[in-house]
Amino acid sequence: MSWTLTTSGSAVIKAGIHANDITLSGTELAKMSDEAEGYVENITRRKWVDNHAGLDTGIKGVLSDITSSLIGMAIVSYDNTGYLAREADMIMNFNNDRITKGMTALKDFKSNDLKAP
């Protein structure tokens, strides 16, 4: 299941420039990815990972944004000692806003497709 909805690069960017290098190892990130993907599916009650190939690009973008933000927050939470004053708070607030708005949009979907304008 790891890295179906987003990439490790997107997740690391969401954690900010001062993220702990040890946290960014492949094994830890893959676990965070699995947890984030499971969280998104649980909250939205939809099997996004199983059906990812058939989704529209726009929906994939929202899923990537949410998942990478969840992972970014997990990275910051794991070790925030490298961040400047209030930097970790700002990153967490930014990611939380992206997650909240994205989840709201995904919960309201009636199908896996976006409508043409």
PDB file of C-alpha atoms in Angstrom:
ATOM      1  CA  MET A   1       0.000   0.000   0.000  1.00  0.00           C
ATOM      2  CA  SER A   2       2.925   2.388   0.577  1.00  0.00           C
ATOM      3  CA  TRP A   3       3.152   5.414  -1.699  1.00  0.00           C
ATOM      4  CA  THR A   4       0.002   4.846  -3.730  1.00  0.00           C
ATOM      5  CA  LEU A   5      -1.633   8.184  -2.937  1.00  0.00           C
ATOM      6  CA  THR A   6       1.470  10.409  -2.730  1.00  0.00           C
ATOM      7  CA  THR A   7       5.249  10.392  -3.069  1.00  0.00           C
ATOM      8  CA  SER A   8       7.928  10.497  -0.407  1.00  0.00           C
ATOM      9  CA  GLY A   9       9.201  13.739  -1.943  1.00  0.00           C
ATOM     10  CA  SER A  10       5.847  15.447  -1.441  1.00  0.00           C
ATOM     11  CA  ALA A  11       5.690  14.236   2.152  1.00  0.00           C
ATOM     12  CA  VAL A  12       9.189  15.475   2.977  1.00  0.00           C
ATOM     13  CA  ILE A  13       8.444  18.894   1.478  1.00  0.00           C
ATOM     14  CA  LYS A  14       5.361  19.184   3.730  1.00  0.00           C
ATOM     15  CA  ALA A  15       7.603  18.600   6.780  1.00  0.00           C
ATOM     16  CA  GLY A  16       9.740  21.632   5.964  1.00  0.00           C
ATOM     17  CA  ILE A  17      13.444  22.207   5.463  1.00  0.00           C
ATOM     18  CA  HIS A  18      14.406  21.470   9.075  1.00  0.00           C
ATOM     19  CA  ALA A  19      12.957  17.951   9.249  1.00  0.00           C
ATOM     20  CA  ASN A  20      15.085  15.353  11.042  1.00  0.00           C
ATOM     21  CA  ASP A  21      17.163  13.402   8.483  1.00  0.00           C
ATOM     22  CA  ILE A  22      16.876  10.146  10.443  1.00  0.00           C
ATOM     23  CA  THR A  23      13.088  10.337  10.328  1.00  0.00           C
ATOM     24  CA  LEU A  24      13.309  10.564   6.564  1.00  0.00           C
ATOM     25  CA  SER A  25      14.609   6.991   6.194  1.00  0.00           C
ATOM     26  CA  GLY A  26      12.713   4.732   3.814  1.00  0.00           C
ATOM     27  CA  THR A  27      11.308   2.344   6.403  1.00  0.00           C
ATOM     28  CA  GLU A  28       9.897   5.009   8.705  1.00  0.00           C
ATOM     29  CA  LEU A  29       8.433   6.992   5.823  1.00  0.00           C
ATOM     30  CA  ALA A  30       6.810   3.880   4.322  1.00  0.00           C
ATOM     31  CA  LYS A  31       5.129   3.156   7.661  1.00  0.00           C
ATOM     32  CA  MET A  32       3.892   6.744   7.860  1.00  0.00           C
ATOM     33  CA  SER A  33       2.590   6.417   4.288  1.00  0.00           C
ATOM     34  CA  ASP A  34       0.646   3.255   5.107  1.00  0.00           C
ATOM     35  CA  GLU A  35      -0.864   4.902   8.184  1.00  0.00           C
ATOM     36  CA  ALA A  36      -1.833   8.059   6.284  1.00  0.00           C
ATOM     37  CA  GLU A  37      -3.413   6.113   3.425  1.00  0.00           C
ATOM     38  CA  GLY A  38      -5.361   3.981   5.892  1.00  0.00           C
ATOM     39  CA  TYR A  39      -6.503   7.107   7.731  1.00  0.00           C
ATOM     40  CA  VAL A  40      -7.791   8.736   4.534  1.00  0.00           C
ATOM     41  CA  GLU A  41      -9.704   5.604   3.561  1.00  0.00           C
ATOM     42  CA  ASN A  42     -11.133   5.213   7.059  1.00  0.00           C
ATOM     43  CA  ILE A  43     -12.338   8.808   7.376  1.00  0.00           C
ATOM     44  CA  THR A  44     -13.800   9.013   3.859  1.00  0.00           C
ATOM     45  CA  ARG A  45     -15.097   5.409   3.882  1.00  0.00           C
ATOM     46  CA  ARG A  46     -13.794   4.872   0.326  1.00  0.00           C
ATOM     47  CA  LYS A  47     -11.165   2.507  -1.091  1.00  0.00           C
ATOM     48  CA  TRP A  48      -8.976   5.117  -2.759  1.00  0.00           C
ATOM     49  CA  VAL A  49      -5.853   2.929  -2.815  1.00  0.00           C
ATOM     50  CA  ASP A  50      -7.522  -0.035  -4.533  1.00  0.00           C
ATOM     51  CA  ASN A  51      -9.163   2.218  -7.128  1.00  0.00           C
ATOM     52  CA  HIS A  52      -6.344   4.758  -7.562  1.00  0.00           C
ATOM     53  CA  ALA A  53      -5.568   3.917 -11.203  1.00  0.00           C
ATOM     54  CA  GLY A  54      -9.114   4.755 -12.301  1.00  0.00           C
ATOM     55  CA  LEU A  55      -9.373   8.114 -10.538  1.00  0.00           C
ATOM     56  CA  ASP A  56      -9.330  11.519 -12.237  1.00  0.00           C
ATOM     57  CA  THR A  57      -6.141  13.565 -12.000  1.00  0.00           C
ATOM     58  CA  GLY A  58      -7.846  16.201  -9.844  1.00  0.00           C
ATOM     59  CA  ILE A  59      -8.946  13.657  -7.266  1.00  0.00           C
ATOM     60  CA  LYS A  60      -5.457  12.139  -7.250  1.00  0.00           C
ATOM     61  CA  GLY A  61      -4.082  15.602  -6.514  1.00  0.00           C
ATOM     62  CA  VAL A  62      -6.393  16.073  -3.535  1.00  0.00           C
ATOM     63  CA  LEU A  63      -5.501  12.616  -2.215  1.00  0.00           C
ATOM     64  CA  SER A  64      -1.792  13.341  -2.606  1.00  0.00           C
ATOM     65  CA  ASP A  65      -2.141  16.688  -0.837  1.00  0.00           C
ATOM     66  CA  ILE A  66      -3.984  15.180   2.124  1.00  0.00           C
ATOM     67  CA  THR A  67      -1.716  12.161   2.452  1.00  0.00           C
ATOM     68  CA  SER A  68       1.525  14.124   2.140  1.00  0.00           C
ATOM     69  CA  SER A  69       0.239  16.629   4.717  1.00  0.00           C
ATOM     70  CA  LEU A  70      -0.554  13.815   7.160  1.00  0.00           C
ATOM     71  CA  ILE A  71       2.938  12.375   6.689  1.00  0.00           C
ATOM     72  CA  GLY A  72       4.518  15.825   6.966  1.00  0.00           C
ATOM     73  CA  MET A  73       2.769  16.345  10.303  1.00  0.00           C
ATOM     74  CA  ALA A  74       3.954  12.939  11.508  1.00  0.00           C
ATOM     75  CA  ILE A  75       7.547  13.839  10.610  1.00  0.00           C
ATOM     76  CA  VAL A  76       7.341  17.140  12.491  1.00  0.00           C
ATOM     77  CA  SER A  77       5.693  15.452  15.489  1.00  0.00           C
ATOM     78  CA  TYR A  78       8.354  12.747  15.627  1.00  0.00           C
ATOM     79  CA  ASP A  79      11.168  15.246  16.230  1.00  0.00           C
ATOM     80  CA  ASN A  80      10.614  19.003  16.147  1.00  0.00           C
ATOM     81  CA  THR A  81      13.938  19.967  17.769  1.00  0.00           C
ATOM     82  CA  GLY A  82      15.472  21.174  14.483  1.00  0.00           C
ATOM     83  CA  TYR A  83      12.813  23.767  13.776  1.00  0.00           C
ATOM     84  CA  LEU A  84      13.053  27.480  14.490  1.00  0.00           C
ATOM     85  CA  ALA A  85      10.720  29.102  17.031  1.00  0.00           C
ATOM     86  CA  ARG A  86       7.073  28.723  15.908  1.00  0.00           C
ATOM     87  CA  GLU A  87       8.188  27.102  12.629  1.00  0.00           C
ATOM     88  CA  ALA A  88       6.864  23.680  13.620  1.00  0.00           C
ATOM     89  CA  ASP A  89       3.535  25.234  14.686  1.00  0.00           C
ATOM     90  CA  MET A  90       3.207  27.046  11.365  1.00  0.00           C
ATOM     91  CA  ILE A  91       3.938  23.848   9.409  1.00  0.00           C
ATOM     92  CA  MET A  92       1.438  21.884  11.483  1.00  0.00           C
ATOM     93  CA  ASN A  93      -1.260  24.554  11.018  1.00  0.00           C
ATOM     94  CA  PHE A  94      -0.658  24.707   7.262  1.00  0.00           C
ATOM     95  CA  ASN A  95      -0.868  20.927   6.890  1.00  0.00           C
ATOM     96  CA  ASN A  96      -3.921  20.664   9.140  1.00  0.00           C
ATOM     97  CA  ASP A  97      -5.740  23.234   7.002  1.00  0.00           C
ATOM     98  CA  ARG A  98      -4.931  21.273   3.822  1.00  0.00           C
ATOM     99  CA  ILE A  99      -6.111  18.028   5.417  1.00  0.00           C
ATOM    100  CA  THR A 100      -9.369  19.511   6.739  1.00  0.00           C
ATOM    101  CA  LYS A 101     -10.333  21.118   3.435  1.00  0.00           C
ATOM    102  CA  GLY A 102      -9.332  18.082   1.384  1.00  0.00           C
ATOM    103  CA  MET A 103     -11.196  15.626   3.598  1.00  0.00           C
ATOM    104  CA  THR A 104     -14.321  17.768   3.427  1.00  0.00           C
ATOM    105  CA  ALA A 105     -14.181  17.670  -0.367  1.00  0.00           C
ATOM    106  CA  LEU A 106     -13.590  13.905  -0.495  1.00  0.00           C
ATOM    107  CA  LYS A 107     -16.406  13.110   1.939  1.00  0.00           C
ATOM    108  CA  ASP A 108     -18.875  14.999  -0.284  1.00  0.00           C
ATOM    109  CA  PHE A 109     -18.025  13.119  -3.503  1.00  0.00           C
ATOM    110  CA  LYS A 110     -20.880  11.192  -5.041  1.00  0.00           C
ATOM    111  CA  SER A 111     -18.640   9.415  -7.581  1.00  0.00           C
ATOM    112  CA  ASN A 112     -14.950   8.976  -8.410  1.00  0.00           C
ATOM    113  CA  ASP A 113     -15.163  11.484 -11.261  1.00  0.00           C
ATOM    114  CA  LEU A 114     -15.030  15.252 -11.465  1.00  0.00           C
ATOM    115  CA  LYS A 115     -17.644  16.839 -13.693  1.00  0.00           C
ATOM    116  CA  ALA A 116     -16.706  18.761 -16.820  1.00  0.00           C
ATOM    117  CA  PRO A 117     -17.431  22.512 -16.606  1.00  0.00           C
TER     118      PRO A 117
END
